[in-house]
Amino acid sequence: MPDSATLEAVKIDNEAGDFSYPEDYEHDAGVGLSEETIDYISEVKGEADWIREFRKKALKTFESKPMPTNWATKDLENIIFENIRYYLSKGQAPTRNWEDVPDDVKETFERLGIPEKERKFLSGVEAQFDSEAAYSNVKEELSKEGVIFVNSTEGLREHPELFRKWFGKVIPTGDNKFSALNSAVFSGGSFIYVPPGVKVKHPLQAYFRINAENFGQFERTLIIVDEGAEVTYMEGCTAPKFETSTLHSAVVELVAMKDAKIQYITVQNWSANVFNLVTKRGLAHENAEIRWIDCNIGSRLTMKYPGVIMKGRKARGEVISIALANDGQHQDTGAKMIHAADETTSNIVAKSISVGKGRSTYRGQVHIPKHLKGCKNNTECDALLINSSSRTDTYPAITVRGNQHATQHEASVSQVSEDQIFYMKQRGLSEGEAMSLSVNGFVNDLVREFPMEYSVELKRLIDMEMEDSVG
Amino acid sequence: MSQSLKIENLHASVEDTEILKGLSLEIPKGEVHAIMGPNGSGKSTLSKVMAGHEDYEVTAGTVLMDDVDLLDLEIDERSRAGFFLAFQYPHEIPGVSNANFLRAALQARLPKGEEIDAVAFYKDMYAKMDALSMDRKFTGRSVNDGFSGGEKKRNEILQMMMLEPKYAVLDETDSGLDIDALKIVAEGVNRMRSPERGFLVITHYQRLLDYIVPDVVHVMSDGQIVKTGGKELALELEEKGYDWVTEELAVTA
């Protein structure tokens, strides 16, 4: 057991992520992005030529694509790509033992409570510090069953036969400007393979940490779950509060083979200077199920619309999304459901909370083409406003052709009224406690879907945010 | 130290309209007082001002609760100091279960770092719900969400029983109740009567006072107490109507 000081330090709160260690990197690609940056990254990693080519092609795509400011926020223009550092690492390959992790990195993850959680309830952990994973381990019984849980560099190098087939296939490089950027400079992230029939009982966890200023983190995750297998993957993220902006732009691809199940949980608590622009999509084969549980609490701007392509008959896709936008934050989130086979089912439940001047936006896309039969979609999006200067927008786009489908769409906007707060305060709750309870009540039915440990963590984060918002 | 809830010369306005115009009354601990009065006399305003609702501006006066001026405290501080208001229109709190709400309210009364004993809490709550003939399923339902009028009022009394205030104001708790619900609610209040607690029952009708028998009855009109008497005053009012009091006032003026 860690001592009480350690336990105190690993308690989750807003300030807990707000620390950094002096920079001391063996590998630094410098500031700005060019072909040389890519050569540098490829050389440090000792990559195969096809990966270097893949990166360089992606760089051209990135450069040729305009910023999506025609539909998205102008705040994107405040990202200065030439001021960003694209690769920083301490050079070491991830160890499988916390004792071998460099002290400052180890302390970082201890303060964030990662080793403790690993002991308590996880099947495997990967801890990424800036560009590379510092620690990566999976329980022995799972490796014996053939489960692979490594970082992207190792995945592509050691298991090309498994990963190359799907790499960049669910999300093509040119999907959007930021998926192209990620494809050019990706580093870190998890590569997971679960063999047929293996049901991983406890979650695999990845933890992403940004330590350096003016840095961009571009992890790349690919999870392949073979026939009839199941896995739950969880990611958490934090960064210190720097004056300058930081960029996080990940690409996450999921592949669920026939009858497989993937549950992907995100609890994002980036500091308020982080641009979080992430592309996430899953491909569900026959009778497979992909479920995204996406909680966005931190960051300056998040743009993220997890999607599922239901490619096989009876495939199921689900997005459960919770976004909390506090003062100065914009949570632009949603879901994308592409029905591409008969009898496929999708479900989207999105709840957003806007506090103070916080802004939340829901964008949903559901596509059911004419030639299919028996597809179903349910979309619910609910927004909660806490005080009048906050803002919420909803842009649902449901395209259903043909008449053999069932879709359902509900949206609501509600407000925590002065009178509701008055009532709760009359019972002895402070303003912060009253708001926090109201917000937790609003998301309560979704949080019940989470594994217990994460629902507790989420509740605590919401409490902290609401306490802060009343100052 | 005086043991009472003492309102003195209370003036309060909403948007520049004065509603309470120098109201005074004192409820010693252990007594039940009733305020009766016609619609628009300021009864509900009085209860909200005492609780600290921000729509009302207090322009003069004091509300002393055992020598502490409630008006100096925040809304939640008044509650934790022992002041309870049973609302005429209890608010809904979607997604928050009755049990969680009560637990949070009790937790707010504990010093930092102390946790509520969950087993004792549930035992206590179930016993009090039984006394109010409330189904145990209510613990898991969202606070007042989809409750009938009678269920909401019973829930107010349950909250009062759990929070054990020093002084409680019941604002039109009888409105919207049928006779059976009224009896149950009244019984809940009567069980709470003690030398350690004072009540102010605000009502438009005498009917409630058949079940919660007051020690003192005040008649309120135009933001002031205009007549005070024993419990028989309520019956007299019922018989003669509020006009009787106001006419009498006009004569003496």
PDB file of C-alpha atoms in Angstrom, chain A residues 417-420 422-431 433 437-438 440-442 444 448, chain B residues 53 75-76 79-80 83-85 87 91 93-96 101 104-105 108-109 144 156 159:
ATOM      1  CA  SER A 417     -33.779  27.142 -12.197  1.00  0.00           C
ATOM      2  CA  GLU A 418     -33.137  29.600  -9.389  1.00  0.00           C
ATOM      3  CA  ASP A 419     -36.092  28.070  -7.580  1.00  0.00           C
ATOM      4  CA  GLN A 420     -34.666  24.572  -7.763  1.00  0.00           C
ATOM      5  CA  PHE A 422     -33.343  27.758  -3.615  1.00  0.00           C
ATOM      6  CA  TYR A 423     -35.235  24.625  -2.658  1.00  0.00           C
ATOM      7  CA  MET A 424     -32.028  22.616  -2.316  1.00  0.00           C
ATOM      8  CA  LYS A 425     -30.265  25.350  -0.386  1.00  0.00           C
ATOM      9  CA  GLN A 426     -33.211  25.541   1.998  1.00  0.00           C
ATOM     10  CA  ARG A 427     -32.402  21.958   2.894  1.00  0.00           C
ATOM     11  CA  GLY A 428     -28.866  22.968   3.833  1.00  0.00           C
ATOM     12  CA  LEU A 429     -26.834  22.393   0.657  1.00  0.00           C
ATOM     13  CA  SER A 430     -24.385  25.075  -0.445  1.00  0.00           C
ATOM     14  CA  GLU A 431     -24.788  26.534  -3.920  1.00  0.00           C
ATOM     15  CA  GLU A 433     -23.381  21.213  -3.679  1.00  0.00           C
ATOM     16  CA  LEU A 437     -26.250  17.336  -7.249  1.00  0.00           C
ATOM     17  CA  SER A 438     -28.452  18.721 -10.033  1.00  0.00           C
ATOM     18  CA  ASN A 440     -25.171  14.505 -11.325  1.00  0.00           C
ATOM     19  CA  GLY A 441     -28.931  13.956 -11.380  1.00  0.00           C
ATOM     20  CA  PHE A 442     -29.061  15.042 -15.006  1.00  0.00           C
ATOM     21  CA  ASN A 444     -27.358   9.894 -13.564  1.00  0.00           C
ATOM     22  CA  ARG A 448     -25.218   3.962 -14.300  1.00  0.00           C
TER      23      ARG A 448
ATOM     24  CA  HIS B  53     -35.375  33.925  -1.164  1.00  0.00           C
ATOM     25  CA  ILE B  75     -30.096  30.430   2.702  1.00  0.00           C
ATOM     26  CA  ASP B  76     -28.251  27.193   3.386  1.00  0.00           C
ATOM     27  CA  SER B  79     -31.246  25.629   7.153  1.00  0.00           C
ATOM     28  CA  ARG B  80     -28.234  24.190   8.890  1.00  0.00           C
ATOM     29  CA  PHE B  83     -34.743  26.618  10.141  1.00  0.00           C
ATOM     30  CA  PHE B  84     -36.995  24.544   7.901  1.00  0.00           C
ATOM     31  CA  LEU B  85     -39.572  25.599   5.331  1.00  0.00           C
ATOM     32  CA  PHE B  87     -42.845  24.545   0.578  1.00  0.00           C
ATOM     33  CA  HIS B  91     -39.538  21.741  -6.440  1.00  0.00           C
ATOM     34  CA  ILE B  93     -35.058  17.600  -8.844  1.00  0.00           C
ATOM     35  CA  PRO B  94     -34.826  15.262 -11.841  1.00  0.00           C
ATOM     36  CA  GLY B  95     -32.401  12.364 -11.518  1.00  0.00           C
ATOM     37  CA  VAL B  96     -31.688  12.874  -7.822  1.00  0.00           C
ATOM     38  CA  PHE B 101     -31.059  14.159  -1.545  1.00  0.00           C
ATOM     39  CA  ALA B 104     -26.673  15.047   0.957  1.00  0.00           C
ATOM     40  CA  ALA B 105     -28.702  17.380   3.177  1.00  0.00           C
ATOM     41  CA  ALA B 108     -24.009  18.978   4.729  1.00  0.00           C
ATOM     42  CA  ARG B 109     -24.638  19.228   8.481  1.00  0.00           C
ATOM     43  CA  ASN B 144     -40.877  15.244  -6.289  1.00  0.00           C
ATOM     44  CA  GLU B 156     -41.866  17.698   2.655  1.00  0.00           C
ATOM     45  CA  GLN B 159     -37.636  15.862   4.925  1.00  0.00           C
TER      46      GLN B 159
END
